[in-house]
Amino acid sequence: MSKKWVYLFTEGNASMRDLLGGKGAGVAEMTRTGVPVPPGFTITTEACNEYYARGRQFPEGLWEQTLEALKVIEAQVGKKFGDPSNPLLVSVRSGARESMPGMMDTVLNLGLNKETLEGLARLTDNRRFAADAYRRFIQLFGKIVLGVDGEKFEHVMNEAKGKDRQDTDLTADELMQIAETFKTIIKEDTGIDFPEDPYEQLRMAITAVFNSWMGRRAVDYRRVYKIPDTLGTGVNVQMMVFGNMGNDSATGVAFTRNPATGEDELYGEYLVNAQGEDVVAGIRTPKPLSKLREEMPEVYQQFSEIAKMLERHYKDVQDVEFTIERGKLWMLQTRNGKRTGMAAVKIAVDMVNEGLIDKRTALRRVQPEMLNQFLFPIVNPGAAEHATRLAHGLAAGPGAAQGRIVLDPDEAAARSEQGERVILVRTETAPEDFHGMVASQAILTARGGLTSHAAVVARQLGKCCVCGCGDLEIDYKAGTIHVHGTDTVLKAGDWITVDGHSGWVYAGQVETQEAEVIQVIRGQMKPEESRLYGYFSTFLSWADEVRRLGVRANADTPTDARTARLFGAEGIGLCRTEHMFFEGDRIDAVREMIVADTAEDRRKALAKIEPLQQGDFEGIFEVMDGLPVTIRTLDPPLHEFLPHGDREIEELAHKMGINPAQLKAKVESLREANPMLGFRGCRLGIEYPEITEMQARAIFRAAANCQARGIHVHPEIMIPLVGDVSELRMQGDIVRRVADEVMAETGQKIDYLLGTMIEVPRAALTADKIATVAEFFSFGTNDLTQMTFGMSRDDAGRFLPAYVESKLLKDDPFEVLDQEGVGQLVRMAVERGRSTRPDLKTGICGEHGGEPESVKFCHRVGLNYVSCSPYRVVIARLAAAQAVLEEQKD
């Protein structure tokens, strides 16, 4: 006996979602609960996978089982498929396990031909309805199954309607003529006649739905939402009911709660005298569901009761499709409704308060990334529809922003000081652009990936950013940006809008919306005045009750630290000291230190920086009173602090009072073929110990001053790029010596830790030795990933998308932590480090610290905390809670 490929709706239930797909399981469960559902059957997702395994051929027994199921439906409804006198018509719809709205194909009114058309007209005593159904079927079948360009059909329809009529105004004769024209188009396009045999139509439609599983729309959708290709789609064959049989008929889509706001209200749209695709296609303007209460009050009451029953049954918001045929309500589909982040949280909290679900179920319901929507402004969707799209890149930083194009960071800072809103547009950014990035509303780059400098800093700052926008050709000299493949040329000073949620760049000022939660956090709105803040804070408090993993933030300034703390950060996991070097005139002292030939001259230059760094640290310690602050000593290559163009070198030499040739020689001497693997990190402190001394002294004097004022300070000094314990020991000796000197000088005993950043694979492999000196490890997974893979995170954007697309890699490893390779090094380092020092504190401070799947991995391997950009702290808090829930579920 062959495998069972086909299940009647009466044979399935909600638990069979993997086998029947979401739609099949939904209609089966509705059937089981007594809801009025047109009878039908589902061809399984397994059949779809087998279809592809056999080279796009039906598996053995599938067609025979389909015909048997069709006979059962005929017996149930008293109609016969293909019978001219009493025809059964069916819909053929896709239905994967994971909802993919609009990504796959549907065919309606299947089973019509010239003979069954006449029978339908006689049975309904409505020739116009039958002609309309026939026209729709040929149009859908021609487009979906036979691959004819749908625009050709639309052109015929538009010509027939003219300017003043809608499709409902067309007569039966006109519709029949249109249907014949459609057949002619199909013959011309495909070389075959439109199939008249209903059984051939059914076989071809099932094949088309299977094929749509690997169509471009579906594949692209699965890439974005990380849905496996191996799931397959079910095919649902269901008796047709008709919403286009007159003014007592209708069709619509509804949600049991508002999917945009979460309000507990039926929310949806419907059309009178229409079929389902009319609502979706926007051919006519649908009516709000509230109007149905007035037009068909009894049907509305029945629908309302069924919708609420389904919500209680599934204990979640339902997205339902319905048809009203001559006053009778039919439910065609139910599935868990997609919703915005704000609605998801509100609905989850409301359902807990209503007793429908518990807190843990609520926490599982919201995807961590959805919390972003509470925090950042977004482009107003209505305004975006009418805006001019210029180019698309990687959505690298949150929110949306408007501003004038500025191509130079100095100009960005200057114009911002004058109150102008600017967007910094660069081919790519570097550390010396930092001040311009801070001053800008958003950052837009032509090159770079999701962990490029622009992306990392933008997330750190909570700035909108789109990077890797390859269609932008920037001419700094001319002050212009040419949009590749178009005649569009933008000039410095032109207004643009950047959407960091979608990756789109728009011309002009497109309206944005600011988040209420941000206004509350900034003190611009009282919590009780916000519709959302109470839900947001309540929901996150539930996450905090569950999670075991600590959540810190990467923050370099008091402002960043304050923001992080307001978002619930429990400390700072990474304070990058080099960003402080670019503030104001400090860069001059840094450059003076770099070009100095003797240790004495370097110390003189560093002495100018020390009090400024000390002030920075005091500001951060004050904000983080009572919480740990991990400070990384100087990390980037020295060449990043120096200019490279002849003109810039000459200007700097003049400013420093030295010979330009001398400065140029120094710049050349620091040039490296691969600077990220060169003279940086602890290597700087070993070669120039006075740098480490200065930074340690600034840290401990700041700590002593704060402590003397009653501020609780817990500094953690982190040495970067260690590959051997001897490097850490040498740098650690300097830190400890300076700490002892400061404590003796101030009389303040400072509780601190000394640790290292594990970012070199050798450090992970020798973690047991490194732990003899280190009191904590913090994994710098950005560098650890690029060193493990042997690929530059700034350049890999050229080929990584193709790797992911072709499934050579499941994800971009700079976006989602590679658990198999890089993760193995992390796990190994934790185990080996704790074999030497059982109380070793471990955390992660790379960009993966705010990515949900990476956070869950960190929980599983036993890290103490993750650290991420301030604006991703809330995401990490929820992901950490979900890690516990997934563990308990397993």
Tab-separated table of C-alpha atoms in Angstrom, residues 171-498:
chain	number	residue	atom	x	y	z
A	171	THR	CA	-22.472	42.391	-18.201
A	172	ALA	CA	-22.608	38.621	-18.701
A	173	ASP	CA	-22.027	38.992	-22.411
A	174	GLU	CA	-19.053	41.301	-21.848
A	175	LEU	CA	-17.554	38.867	-19.346
A	176	MET	CA	-17.944	35.952	-21.768
A	177	GLN	CA	-16.255	37.969	-24.503
A	178	ILE	CA	-13.409	38.814	-22.113
A	179	ALA	CA	-13.045	35.117	-21.260
A	180	GLU	CA	-12.706	34.231	-24.935
A	181	THR	CA	-10.121	36.989	-25.401
A	182	PHE	CA	-8.183	35.557	-22.437
A	183	LYS	CA	-8.173	32.133	-24.125
A	184	THR	CA	-6.784	33.683	-27.303
A	185	ILE	CA	-3.988	35.339	-25.300
A	186	ILE	CA	-3.178	32.013	-23.671
A	187	LYS	CA	-3.031	30.247	-27.023
A	188	GLU	CA	-0.765	32.937	-28.475
A	189	ASP	CA	1.520	32.943	-25.433
A	190	THR	CA	1.782	29.225	-24.680
A	191	GLY	CA	0.914	27.560	-27.971
A	192	ILE	CA	-1.714	25.374	-26.270
A	193	ASP	CA	-5.463	25.573	-25.936
A	194	PHE	CA	-6.965	26.337	-22.541
A	195	PRO	CA	-7.630	22.919	-20.918
A	196	GLU	CA	-11.312	22.010	-20.863
A	197	ASP	CA	-10.969	18.747	-18.893
A	198	PRO	CA	-11.572	19.557	-15.163
A	199	TYR	CA	-9.336	16.672	-14.061
A	200	GLU	CA	-6.495	17.940	-16.209
A	201	GLN	CA	-7.086	21.399	-14.721
A	202	LEU	CA	-6.815	19.938	-11.208
A	203	ARG	CA	-3.610	18.045	-11.912
A	204	MET	CA	-2.022	21.120	-13.467
A	205	ALA	CA	-3.116	23.362	-10.563
A	206	ILE	CA	-1.670	21.009	-7.936
A	207	THR	CA	1.569	20.953	-9.904
A	208	ALA	CA	1.584	24.773	-10.048
A	209	VAL	CA	1.180	25.072	-6.266
A	210	PHE	CA	4.011	22.604	-5.698
A	211	ASN	CA	6.156	24.584	-8.139
A	212	SER	CA	5.378	27.857	-6.378
A	213	TRP	CA	7.151	26.513	-3.274
A	214	MET	CA	10.420	27.087	-5.128
A	215	GLY	CA	9.264	30.248	-6.902
A	216	ARG	CA	11.331	33.358	-6.450
A	217	ARG	CA	8.850	35.129	-4.162
A	218	ALA	CA	8.667	32.154	-1.809
A	219	VAL	CA	12.420	31.558	-1.826
A	220	ASP	CA	13.205	35.210	-1.132
A	221	TYR	CA	10.675	35.263	1.688
A	222	ARG	CA	12.182	32.168	3.283
A	223	ARG	CA	15.673	33.687	3.058
A	224	VAL	CA	14.560	36.781	4.927
A	225	TYR	CA	12.680	34.875	7.618
A	226	LYS	CA	15.082	31.923	7.733
A	227	ILE	CA	12.447	29.319	6.900
A	228	PRO	CA	13.980	26.036	5.658
A	229	ASP	CA	13.370	24.994	2.049
A	230	THR	CA	12.831	21.422	3.228
A	231	LEU	CA	9.445	22.060	4.869
A	232	GLY	CA	7.463	21.929	1.638
A	233	THR	CA	3.933	23.216	1.154
A	234	GLY	CA	0.606	21.495	1.524
A	235	VAL	CA	-2.037	21.817	-1.200
A	236	ASN	CA	-5.617	22.412	-0.081
A	237	VAL	CA	-8.439	21.449	-2.422
A	238	GLN	CA	-11.738	22.828	-1.149
A	239	MET	CA	-15.294	23.211	-2.388
A	240	MET	CA	-15.843	26.704	-3.766
A	241	VAL	CA	-18.264	29.020	-2.055
A	242	PHE	CA	-19.008	32.297	-3.765
A	243	GLY	CA	-18.977	35.817	-2.456
A	244	ASN	CA	-19.777	37.213	-5.881
A	245	MET	CA	-23.363	35.992	-6.217
A	246	GLY	CA	-24.977	39.395	-5.601
A	247	ASN	CA	-25.424	41.964	-2.866
A	248	ASP	CA	-26.238	39.300	-0.263
A	249	SER	CA	-22.778	37.799	-0.810
A	250	ALA	CA	-19.360	39.032	0.254
A	251	THR	CA	-15.793	38.031	1.030
A	252	GLY	CA	-13.273	39.343	3.500
A	253	VAL	CA	-10.274	38.985	5.772
A	254	ALA	CA	-10.257	39.785	9.485
A	255	PHE	CA	-8.144	39.643	12.634
A	256	THR	CA	-9.601	38.899	16.042
A	257	ARG	CA	-7.562	41.834	17.404
A	258	ASN	CA	-6.034	44.836	15.702
A	259	PRO	CA	-2.690	43.591	14.302
A	260	ALA	CA	-1.182	47.089	14.241
A	261	THR	CA	-2.111	48.322	17.714
A	262	GLY	CA	-3.139	45.187	19.590
A	263	GLU	CA	-6.516	46.636	20.553
A	264	ASP	CA	-9.100	43.997	21.449
A	265	GLU	CA	-11.425	44.597	18.523
A	266	LEU	CA	-12.393	42.764	15.373
A	267	TYR	CA	-10.332	44.321	12.626
A	268	GLY	CA	-10.684	43.612	8.945
A	269	GLU	CA	-12.074	44.429	5.529
A	270	TYR	CA	-14.617	42.946	3.153
A	271	LEU	CA	-16.185	43.450	-0.250
A	272	VAL	CA	-19.771	42.811	-1.283
A	273	ASN	CA	-20.295	40.763	-4.429
A	274	ALA	CA	-16.626	39.802	-4.756
A	275	GLN	CA	-14.159	36.949	-4.499
A	276	GLY	CA	-11.173	36.729	-2.216
A	277	GLU	CA	-8.522	37.990	-4.598
A	278	ASP	CA	-10.452	41.246	-5.027
A	279	VAL	CA	-9.736	42.198	-1.414
A	280	VAL	CA	-6.052	41.386	-1.700
A	281	ALA	CA	-5.506	42.860	-5.157
A	282	GLY	CA	-7.018	46.232	-4.315
A	283	ILE	CA	-9.142	46.262	-7.470
A	284	ARG	CA	-11.898	47.823	-5.413
A	285	THR	CA	-11.690	49.706	-2.138
A	286	PRO	CA	-12.887	47.328	0.607
A	287	LYS	CA	-15.110	48.355	3.492
A	288	PRO	CA	-14.101	48.215	7.160
A	289	LEU	CA	-15.509	45.180	8.922
A	290	SER	CA	-17.562	47.410	11.218
A	291	LYS	CA	-19.814	48.194	8.217
A	292	LEU	CA	-20.800	44.524	7.988
A	293	ARG	CA	-22.649	44.977	11.290
A	294	GLU	CA	-24.914	47.451	9.480
A	295	GLU	CA	-25.274	45.601	6.152
A	296	MET	CA	-25.657	42.034	7.433
A	297	PRO	CA	-26.179	42.197	11.221
A	298	GLU	CA	-27.028	38.519	11.734
A	299	VAL	CA	-24.036	37.334	9.732
A	300	TYR	CA	-21.781	39.795	11.554
A	301	GLN	CA	-22.965	38.508	14.941
A	302	GLN	CA	-22.313	34.896	13.881
A	303	PHE	CA	-18.900	35.819	12.502
A	304	SER	CA	-17.978	37.733	15.660
A	305	GLU	CA	-18.858	34.758	17.862
A	306	ILE	CA	-16.906	32.312	15.684
A	307	ALA	CA	-13.872	34.613	15.538
A	308	LYS	CA	-13.733	34.972	19.322
A	309	MET	CA	-14.274	31.236	19.764
A	310	LEU	CA	-11.322	30.543	17.461
A	311	GLU	CA	-9.154	32.969	19.410
A	312	ARG	CA	-10.040	31.270	22.684
A	313	HIS	CA	-9.508	27.856	21.103
A	314	TYR	CA	-6.043	28.700	19.749
A	315	LYS	CA	-5.256	31.119	22.615
A	316	ASP	CA	-3.819	33.543	20.093
A	317	VAL	CA	-4.892	36.209	17.640
A	318	GLN	CA	-6.438	34.654	14.558
A	319	ASP	CA	-6.224	35.843	10.963
A	320	VAL	CA	-9.366	34.502	9.281
A	321	GLU	CA	-10.750	34.472	5.753
A	322	PHE	CA	-14.471	34.221	5.200
A	323	THR	CA	-17.060	34.193	2.450
A	324	ILE	CA	-20.756	34.970	2.656
A	325	GLU	CA	-22.741	33.149	-0.029
A	326	ARG	CA	-26.326	34.359	-0.339
A	327	GLY	CA	-26.430	35.227	3.360
A	328	LYS	CA	-24.666	32.054	4.592
A	329	LEU	CA	-21.327	32.434	6.376
A	330	TRP	CA	-18.437	30.133	5.484
A	331	MET	CA	-15.028	30.174	7.208
A	332	LEU	CA	-12.219	29.445	4.761
A	333	GLN	CA	-9.084	29.744	6.857
A	334	THR	CA	-7.702	30.545	10.265
A	335	ARG	CA	-4.094	31.023	11.287
A	336	ASN	CA	-2.169	32.877	13.952
A	337	GLY	CA	-2.174	36.496	12.860
A	338	LYS	CA	1.000	38.397	12.085
A	339	ARG	CA	1.306	41.618	14.052
A	340	THR	CA	3.594	44.524	14.739
A	341	GLY	CA	6.016	44.449	17.656
A	342	MET	CA	3.895	46.899	19.615
A	343	ALA	CA	0.756	44.851	19.021
A	344	ALA	CA	2.550	41.589	19.853
A	345	VAL	CA	3.572	42.825	23.303
A	346	LYS	CA	0.200	44.392	24.084
A	347	ILE	CA	-1.687	41.280	23.010
A	348	ALA	CA	0.634	39.024	25.011
A	349	VAL	CA	0.209	41.105	28.177
A	350	ASP	CA	-3.556	41.429	27.686
A	351	MET	CA	-3.972	37.688	27.177
A	352	VAL	CA	-2.065	36.992	30.396
A	353	ASN	CA	-4.336	39.427	32.234
A	354	GLU	CA	-7.375	37.745	30.655
A	355	GLY	CA	-6.188	34.323	31.831
A	356	LEU	CA	-5.877	32.951	28.295
A	357	ILE	CA	-2.124	32.293	28.545
A	358	ASP	CA	0.582	32.397	31.221
A	359	LYS	CA	3.610	34.696	31.348
A	360	ARG	CA	5.974	32.129	29.882
A	361	THR	CA	3.735	31.566	26.895
A	362	ALA	CA	3.578	35.343	26.464
A	363	LEU	CA	7.381	35.560	26.406
A	364	ARG	CA	7.542	32.893	23.707
A	365	ARG	CA	5.041	34.788	21.560
A	366	VAL	CA	7.204	37.825	20.799
A	367	GLN	CA	10.279	37.652	18.591
A	368	PRO	CA	13.077	39.610	20.315
A	369	GLU	CA	13.783	41.748	17.248
A	370	MET	CA	10.190	42.982	17.344
A	371	LEU	CA	10.998	45.026	20.447
A	372	ASN	CA	13.024	47.334	18.194
A	373	GLN	CA	9.762	48.777	16.988
A	374	PHE	CA	9.139	50.298	20.413
A	375	LEU	CA	12.354	52.281	20.317
A	376	PHE	CA	13.019	53.804	16.949
A	377	PRO	CA	11.193	56.144	14.627
A	378	ILE	CA	10.048	54.587	11.403
A	379	VAL	CA	9.053	55.888	8.013
A	380	ASN	CA	5.327	56.482	7.990
A	381	PRO	CA	3.994	53.605	5.821
A	382	GLY	CA	1.425	55.785	4.105
A	383	ALA	CA	4.034	58.415	3.236
A	384	ALA	CA	6.437	55.763	1.952
A	385	GLU	CA	3.899	54.593	-0.645
A	386	HIS	CA	4.105	57.960	-2.377
A	387	ALA	CA	7.839	58.560	-1.909
A	388	THR	CA	10.588	58.110	-4.515
A	389	ARG	CA	12.837	55.161	-3.749
A	390	LEU	CA	16.445	55.840	-4.698
A	391	ALA	CA	18.395	52.749	-3.690
A	392	HIS	CA	18.441	49.782	-1.332
A	393	GLY	CA	21.158	48.545	1.016
A	394	LEU	CA	21.626	46.611	4.241
A	395	ALA	CA	19.395	47.698	7.111
A	396	ALA	CA	22.264	48.135	9.559
A	397	GLY	CA	21.097	50.632	12.144
A	398	PRO	CA	17.717	51.221	13.722
A	399	GLY	CA	15.062	53.741	12.926
A	400	ALA	CA	14.492	56.225	10.156
A	401	ALA	CA	15.818	59.730	9.659
A	402	GLN	CA	15.637	62.709	7.327
A	403	GLY	CA	18.504	65.063	6.585
A	404	ARG	CA	20.575	66.910	4.053
A	405	ILE	CA	23.343	64.980	2.324
A	406	VAL	CA	26.815	65.735	3.697
A	407	LEU	CA	29.861	63.931	2.332
A	408	ASP	CA	32.463	65.187	4.838
A	409	PRO	CA	32.413	64.398	8.609
A	410	ASP	CA	33.847	67.805	9.572
A	411	GLU	CA	31.113	69.508	7.605
A	412	ALA	CA	28.535	67.240	9.214
A	413	ALA	CA	29.699	68.277	12.677
A	414	ALA	CA	29.820	71.973	11.756
A	415	ARG	CA	26.400	72.031	10.148
A	416	SER	CA	24.889	70.042	12.981
A	417	GLU	CA	26.203	72.596	15.472
A	418	GLN	CA	24.294	75.210	13.489
A	419	GLY	CA	21.106	73.247	14.027
A	420	GLU	CA	20.937	71.537	10.631
A	421	ARG	CA	19.801	67.947	10.217
A	422	VAL	CA	22.359	66.101	8.125
A	423	ILE	CA	22.944	62.568	6.884
A	424	LEU	CA	26.564	61.538	6.475
A	425	VAL	CA	27.056	59.700	3.176
A	426	ARG	CA	30.398	57.969	2.684
A	427	THR	CA	31.830	55.231	0.543
A	428	GLU	CA	32.705	53.686	3.890
A	429	THR	CA	33.446	55.129	7.322
A	430	ALA	CA	36.573	55.045	9.477
A	431	PRO	CA	37.237	55.967	13.132
A	432	GLU	CA	38.172	59.524	12.185
A	433	ASP	CA	34.623	59.984	10.895
A	434	PHE	CA	33.242	59.360	14.357
A	435	HIS	CA	32.476	62.975	15.188
A	436	GLY	CA	30.580	63.396	11.930
A	437	MET	CA	28.638	60.222	12.611
A	438	VAL	CA	27.676	61.446	16.065
A	439	ALA	CA	26.471	64.732	14.589
A	440	SER	CA	24.396	63.128	11.841
A	441	GLN	CA	20.821	61.960	11.888
A	442	ALA	CA	21.829	58.835	9.958
A	443	ILE	CA	24.775	57.197	8.226
A	444	LEU	CA	24.638	55.906	4.659
A	445	THR	CA	27.530	54.021	3.041
A	446	ALA	CA	28.116	52.524	-0.377
A	447	ARG	CA	30.279	49.712	0.997
A	448	GLY	CA	30.490	47.608	4.144
A	449	GLY	CA	28.559	44.831	5.802
A	450	LEU	CA	26.431	44.515	8.913
A	451	THR	CA	29.466	44.541	11.162
A	452	SER	CA	31.390	47.221	9.279
A	453	HIS	CA	32.549	50.285	11.149
A	454	ALA	CA	29.493	52.257	10.080
A	455	ALA	CA	27.078	49.552	11.217
A	456	VAL	CA	28.786	48.869	14.542
A	457	VAL	CA	29.049	52.529	15.500
A	458	ALA	CA	25.529	53.306	14.307
A	459	ARG	CA	24.023	50.614	16.508
A	460	GLN	CA	26.230	51.754	19.361
A	461	LEU	CA	24.887	55.282	18.960
A	462	GLY	CA	21.341	54.186	18.283
A	463	LYS	CA	21.662	55.835	14.880
A	464	CYS	CA	19.813	54.993	11.731
A	465	CYS	CA	22.156	53.403	9.191
A	466	VAL	CA	22.000	51.801	5.775
A	467	CYS	CA	25.289	50.394	4.544
A	468	GLY	CA	26.507	48.409	1.545
A	469	CYS	CA	24.254	50.464	-0.736
A	470	GLY	CA	26.116	49.446	-3.876
A	471	ASP	CA	24.037	51.533	-6.295
A	472	LEU	CA	25.489	54.752	-4.881
A	473	GLU	CA	28.497	56.113	-6.756
A	474	ILE	CA	29.964	58.880	-4.601
A	475	ASP	CA	32.148	61.594	-6.109
A	476	TYR	CA	33.626	63.510	-3.188
A	477	LYS	CA	35.333	66.016	-5.457
A	478	ALA	CA	32.191	66.947	-7.351
A	479	GLY	CA	30.027	66.661	-4.253
A	480	THR	CA	27.584	64.356	-6.025
A	481	ILE	CA	26.065	60.897	-5.748
A	482	HIS	CA	25.006	59.072	-8.887
A	483	VAL	CA	22.394	56.342	-8.469
A	484	HIS	CA	23.658	53.499	-10.645
A	485	GLY	CA	21.399	52.453	-13.492
A	486	THR	CA	19.421	55.690	-13.416
A	487	ASP	CA	19.799	59.312	-14.457
A	488	THR	CA	19.428	60.424	-10.847
A	489	VAL	CA	22.263	62.552	-9.474
A	490	LEU	CA	22.039	63.803	-5.888
A	491	LYS	CA	24.051	66.753	-4.662
A	492	ALA	CA	25.437	67.585	-1.245
A	493	GLY	CA	22.710	69.515	0.505
A	494	ASP	CA	19.819	67.560	-1.053
A	495	TRP	CA	17.264	66.104	1.355
A	496	ILE	CA	17.006	62.319	1.669
A	497	THR	CA	15.296	59.941	4.069
A	498	VAL	CA	17.052	56.788	5.266
